[in-house]
Amino acid sequence: MKPDRQLAKYLANLGYGSRKEMEAAIRAGRVTGAGDDLHFDGEPLDPSPGMVLMMNKPAGFTCSRADQGRLVYELLPPRFLHRTPPLSTVGRLDADTTGLLLFTDDGKLLHGLISPKSSTGKTYEATLARPLEGHEAELFASGTLVLRGEEKPLLPARLEVTGDRTTRLTITEGRYHQVRRMFAAAGNHVESLHRARFGALELGTLGQGSWRLLSEQEVSSFF
C-alpha cells in the first residue's frame, strides 16, 4: 500500500475528502487492500485520473457546475465533483436535450473531442413541429448553410428522414444550439432532441439518468 500521506493525497484528489480526513480514514482502517486493488469502506476505489464516463442525460438538467436549477453532476456520486483534476462534461447538451453525455478528467482528451478540428460525429434524433419539406437533407449536406448571427458556414451534415416529423441528424461540429438552429434556418422548429450517438458510442441499455465508466477500448475508439 502507498505510504499514508501519499495515499491520503491520492484519495483527496479522487474527491473522498480532505487530506486530514483521509489520513484519519486510513488510521481507522477504512482503506483496505494493496497495490491497485484498494477499497474505501468496502467499495472498490474510484478510477484514477484519466477516467471517462457516459451518462444518459434526462431532460431538465443543465451541463454546468454552478448554474441555477438541476445540474447533471447531481446524478453522479457527490465526490466526483471534487476530483482533481476536475471532472468536466465533453461539450454541453442544453437542459431540454436528452441522451448521450460524456464526462472526463482527461484534459487532453476533452480538448481533442471538443476542438473545432475534431471530426467525431454526433447523431441526434429530432422531433419537429411541422412535417419536413424535402429540401433539408440537401441543405444540411451542402456545406453552405450559415446560421443566423454567424459568418462561417457549417460543415456538411447528414440527415436521415425517419418519419414525417422525425429525423436523425449527424454533425461533426458543436456550435451553440446547433441542431435547433439548423432546423430553424430550414423553416422548422425542434420540439424534442435526443443525442443517440457520439462517435462509435451508443447508449445501449443505459437507463435515463444512469451512467457507466467507459472501457479503454471504448475510449480508444475516438482516435
CSV table of C-alpha atoms in Angstrom, one decimal:
chain,number,residue,atom,x,y,z
A,1,MET,CA,0.0,0.0,0.0
A,2,LYS,CA,1.2,3.5,-0.6
A,3,PRO,CA,2.7,5.5,2.3
A,4,ASP,CA,-0.2,7.0,4.3
A,5,ARG,CA,0.5,10.7,3.3
A,6,GLN,CA,0.8,9.8,-0.4
A,7,LEU,CA,-2.4,7.6,-0.2
A,8,ALA,CA,-4.2,10.4,1.7
A,9,LYS,CA,-3.4,12.9,-1.0
A,10,TYR,CA,-4.4,10.4,-3.7
A,11,LEU,CA,-7.8,9.8,-2.0
A,12,ALA,CA,-8.3,13.5,-1.6
A,13,ASN,CA,-7.7,14.1,-5.3
A,14,LEU,CA,-10.3,11.4,-6.0
A,15,GLY,CA,-12.8,13.6,-4.0
A,16,TYR,CA,-13.3,11.3,-1.0
A,17,GLY,CA,-12.5,14.2,1.4
A,18,SER,CA,-9.7,16.5,2.6
A,19,ARG,CA,-6.2,15.1,3.2
A,20,LYS,CA,-6.7,15.3,7.0
A,21,GLU,CA,-10.0,13.4,6.7
A,22,MET,CA,-8.3,10.8,4.5
A,23,GLU,CA,-5.4,10.4,6.9
A,24,ALA,CA,-7.9,9.7,9.7
A,25,ALA,CA,-9.8,7.3,7.4
A,26,ILE,CA,-6.6,5.3,6.8
A,27,ARG,CA,-5.8,5.2,10.5
A,28,ALA,CA,-9.4,4.0,11.2
A,29,GLY,CA,-8.9,1.1,8.7
A,30,ARG,CA,-11.4,2.3,6.2
A,31,VAL,CA,-8.9,1.8,3.4
A,32,THR,CA,-8.1,-1.8,2.7
A,33,GLY,CA,-6.3,-3.8,0.0
A,34,ALA,CA,-3.0,-3.4,-1.7
A,35,GLY,CA,-1.5,-2.1,-4.9
A,36,ASP,CA,-4.1,-1.4,-7.5
A,37,ASP,CA,-6.8,-3.3,-5.5
A,38,LEU,CA,-7.8,-0.7,-2.9
A,39,HIS,CA,-11.2,-0.4,-1.3
A,40,PHE,CA,-12.7,2.5,0.6
A,41,ASP,CA,-15.4,1.5,3.2
A,42,GLY,CA,-15.5,-1.9,1.4
A,43,GLU,CA,-16.2,-0.5,-2.0
A,44,PRO,CA,-13.6,-0.6,-4.9
A,45,LEU,CA,-11.7,2.7,-5.2
A,46,ASP,CA,-12.8,5.1,-7.9
A,47,PRO,CA,-10.7,5.1,-11.1
A,48,SER,CA,-7.5,7.1,-11.2
A,49,PRO,CA,-7.4,10.5,-13.1
A,50,GLY,CA,-8.0,9.9,-16.8
A,51,MET,CA,-11.4,8.3,-16.5
A,52,VAL,CA,-14.2,8.8,-19.0
A,53,LEU,CA,-17.9,8.1,-18.2
A,54,MET,CA,-21.1,8.1,-20.2
A,55,MET,CA,-24.5,9.3,-19.0
A,56,ASN,CA,-28.0,9.1,-20.4
A,57,LYS,CA,-28.9,12.6,-19.6
A,58,PRO,CA,-32.6,13.3,-18.7
A,59,ALA,CA,-34.4,16.5,-19.7
A,60,GLY,CA,-34.3,19.3,-17.2
A,61,PHE,CA,-30.7,19.0,-16.2
A,62,THR,CA,-28.0,21.6,-17.1
A,63,CYS,CA,-24.4,20.8,-18.1
A,64,SER,CA,-22.8,23.1,-15.5
A,65,ARG,CA,-21.2,23.1,-12.1
A,66,ALA,CA,-22.7,26.4,-10.9
A,67,ASP,CA,-25.9,27.3,-12.8
A,68,GLN,CA,-29.3,27.6,-11.1
A,69,GLY,CA,-31.6,24.6,-11.2
A,70,ARG,CA,-30.8,20.9,-11.5
A,71,LEU,CA,-27.3,20.0,-12.6
A,72,VAL,CA,-26.0,16.9,-14.3
A,73,TYR,CA,-23.5,16.4,-11.5
A,74,GLU,CA,-26.3,15.7,-9.1
A,75,LEU,CA,-26.8,12.4,-11.0
A,76,LEU,CA,-23.2,11.3,-10.1
A,77,PRO,CA,-21.6,10.4,-6.7
A,78,PRO,CA,-21.1,13.8,-4.9
A,79,ARG,CA,-17.3,13.1,-4.5
A,80,PHE,CA,-17.0,13.2,-8.3
A,81,LEU,CA,-17.5,16.9,-8.2
A,82,HIS,CA,-14.4,17.3,-6.0
A,83,ARG,CA,-11.9,15.3,-8.0
A,84,THR,CA,-8.6,16.8,-9.0
A,85,PRO,CA,-8.2,17.3,-11.9
A,86,PRO,CA,-11.9,18.2,-12.2
A,87,LEU,CA,-14.4,16.1,-14.0
A,88,SER,CA,-15.9,18.1,-16.9
A,89,THR,CA,-18.6,17.4,-19.5
A,90,VAL,CA,-17.4,16.9,-23.0
A,91,GLY,CA,-19.3,19.8,-24.6
A,92,ARG,CA,-22.8,20.5,-23.5
A,93,LEU,CA,-26.4,19.4,-24.1
A,94,ASP,CA,-29.0,22.1,-23.3
A,95,ALA,CA,-31.4,21.5,-20.5
A,96,ASP,CA,-34.2,20.2,-22.8
A,97,THR,CA,-32.0,17.8,-24.7
A,98,THR,CA,-31.6,14.2,-23.6
A,99,GLY,CA,-29.2,11.4,-24.4
A,100,LEU,CA,-25.5,10.6,-24.5
A,101,LEU,CA,-23.3,12.9,-22.5
A,102,LEU,CA,-19.6,12.2,-21.8
A,103,PHE,CA,-17.6,13.3,-18.8
A,104,THR,CA,-13.8,13.2,-18.3
A,105,ASP,CA,-11.0,14.5,-16.2
A,106,ASP,CA,-8.5,13.9,-19.0
A,107,GLY,CA,-7.8,17.4,-20.3
A,108,LYS,CA,-6.1,16.3,-23.5
A,109,LEU,CA,-9.0,14.0,-24.4
A,110,LEU,CA,-11.5,16.7,-23.5
A,111,HIS,CA,-9.9,19.3,-25.7
A,112,GLY,CA,-9.4,16.8,-28.5
A,113,LEU,CA,-13.1,15.9,-28.6
A,114,ILE,CA,-14.4,19.5,-28.4
A,115,SER,CA,-11.8,21.0,-30.8
A,116,PRO,CA,-13.2,22.5,-34.0
A,117,LYS,CA,-10.7,20.3,-35.7
A,118,SER,CA,-12.4,17.1,-34.3
A,119,SER,CA,-14.3,15.1,-36.9
A,120,THR,CA,-16.1,13.0,-34.4
A,121,GLY,CA,-19.7,12.5,-35.5
A,122,LYS,CA,-22.6,13.2,-33.1
A,123,THR,CA,-26.0,11.9,-34.0
A,124,TYR,CA,-29.2,13.5,-32.8
A,125,GLU,CA,-32.8,12.3,-33.1
A,126,ALA,CA,-35.1,15.2,-33.6
A,127,THR,CA,-38.9,15.5,-33.5
A,128,LEU,CA,-40.1,18.6,-35.4
A,129,ALA,CA,-43.1,20.8,-35.1
A,130,ARG,CA,-44.0,20.5,-38.8
A,131,PRO,CA,-43.5,17.9,-41.5
A,132,LEU,CA,-40.3,18.1,-43.5
A,133,GLU,CA,-40.5,19.9,-46.8
A,134,GLY,CA,-37.9,17.7,-48.6
A,135,HIS,CA,-35.1,20.2,-49.1
A,136,GLU,CA,-33.5,19.8,-45.7
A,137,ALA,CA,-31.1,16.9,-46.4
A,138,GLU,CA,-29.6,18.7,-49.4
A,139,LEU,CA,-29.3,22.0,-47.4
A,140,PHE,CA,-27.6,20.4,-44.5
A,141,ALA,CA,-25.2,18.4,-46.7
A,142,SER,CA,-24.2,21.4,-48.8
A,143,GLY,CA,-21.6,22.9,-46.5
A,144,THR,CA,-23.0,26.4,-47.4
A,145,LEU,CA,-25.6,26.9,-44.6
A,146,VAL,CA,-24.8,29.9,-42.5
A,147,LEU,CA,-26.6,30.2,-39.2
A,148,ARG,CA,-28.2,33.4,-38.1
A,149,GLY,CA,-25.7,35.7,-36.4
A,150,GLU,CA,-22.7,33.9,-37.8
A,151,GLU,CA,-20.4,34.3,-40.9
A,152,LYS,CA,-18.8,30.9,-41.3
A,153,PRO,CA,-20.9,28.2,-43.0
A,154,LEU,CA,-21.5,24.9,-41.2
A,155,LEU,CA,-19.6,21.8,-42.2
A,156,PRO,CA,-21.7,19.3,-44.2
A,157,ALA,CA,-24.1,17.2,-42.0
A,158,ARG,CA,-26.0,14.1,-42.8
A,159,LEU,CA,-29.8,14.0,-42.4
A,160,GLU,CA,-31.8,10.7,-42.3
A,161,VAL,CA,-35.6,11.0,-42.5
A,162,THR,CA,-37.3,8.6,-40.2
A,163,GLY,CA,-40.8,9.9,-40.4
A,164,ASP,CA,-42.9,12.9,-41.4
A,165,ARG,CA,-41.6,14.9,-38.4
A,166,THR,CA,-38.7,12.8,-37.2
A,167,THR,CA,-35.1,12.7,-38.3
A,168,ARG,CA,-31.6,11.5,-37.3
A,169,LEU,CA,-29.0,14.3,-37.9
A,170,THR,CA,-25.2,13.7,-37.7
A,171,ILE,CA,-23.0,16.7,-37.3
A,172,THR,CA,-19.2,17.0,-36.6
A,173,GLU,CA,-19.3,20.4,-35.0
A,174,GLY,CA,-20.7,21.6,-31.7
A,175,ARG,CA,-21.8,25.2,-32.2
A,176,TYR,CA,-24.3,26.8,-29.7
A,177,HIS,CA,-27.7,25.1,-30.1
A,178,GLN,CA,-26.5,24.0,-33.5
A,179,VAL,CA,-29.2,21.3,-34.3
A,180,ARG,CA,-32.1,23.5,-33.2
A,181,ARG,CA,-30.7,26.5,-35.2
A,182,MET,CA,-30.2,24.3,-38.3
A,183,PHE,CA,-33.8,23.3,-38.4
A,184,ALA,CA,-34.9,26.9,-37.6
A,185,ALA,CA,-32.8,28.0,-40.7
A,186,ALA,CA,-34.8,25.4,-42.7
A,187,GLY,CA,-38.1,26.9,-41.5
A,188,ASN,CA,-38.9,24.4,-38.8
A,189,HIS,CA,-38.8,24.1,-35.0
A,190,VAL,CA,-37.4,21.2,-32.9
A,191,GLU,CA,-39.9,20.0,-30.3
A,192,SER,CA,-37.6,17.3,-28.8
A,193,LEU,CA,-34.0,16.4,-29.2
A,194,HIS,CA,-32.1,13.3,-28.1
A,195,ARG,CA,-28.4,12.6,-28.7
A,196,ALA,CA,-28.2,8.9,-29.7
A,197,ARG,CA,-24.6,8.5,-30.7
A,198,PHE,CA,-21.2,10.1,-30.1
A,199,GLY,CA,-18.5,8.7,-32.4
A,200,ALA,CA,-18.9,4.9,-32.2
A,201,LEU,CA,-20.6,5.0,-28.8
A,202,GLU,CA,-24.3,4.4,-28.3
A,203,LEU,CA,-26.3,4.4,-25.1
A,204,GLY,CA,-27.4,0.8,-25.5
A,205,THR,CA,-29.4,-0.3,-22.4
A,206,LEU,CA,-28.2,2.5,-20.2
A,207,GLY,CA,-31.3,3.9,-18.5
A,208,GLN,CA,-32.2,7.6,-18.4
A,209,GLY,CA,-30.3,9.3,-15.5
A,210,SER,CA,-27.8,6.4,-15.3
A,211,TRP,CA,-24.1,6.4,-16.1
A,212,ARG,CA,-21.2,4.0,-16.5
A,213,LEU,CA,-17.5,4.1,-17.0
A,214,LEU,CA,-16.1,3.6,-20.5
A,215,SER,CA,-13.6,0.8,-21.1
A,216,GLU,CA,-10.1,1.5,-22.6
A,217,GLN,CA,-11.3,0.1,-25.9
A,218,GLU,CA,-14.3,2.4,-26.0
A,219,VAL,CA,-12.1,5.4,-25.2
A,220,SER,CA,-9.6,4.4,-27.9
A,221,SER,CA,-12.5,4.4,-30.5
A,222,PHE,CA,-12.4,8.2,-30.5
A,223,PHE,CA,-9.0,8.1,-32.3
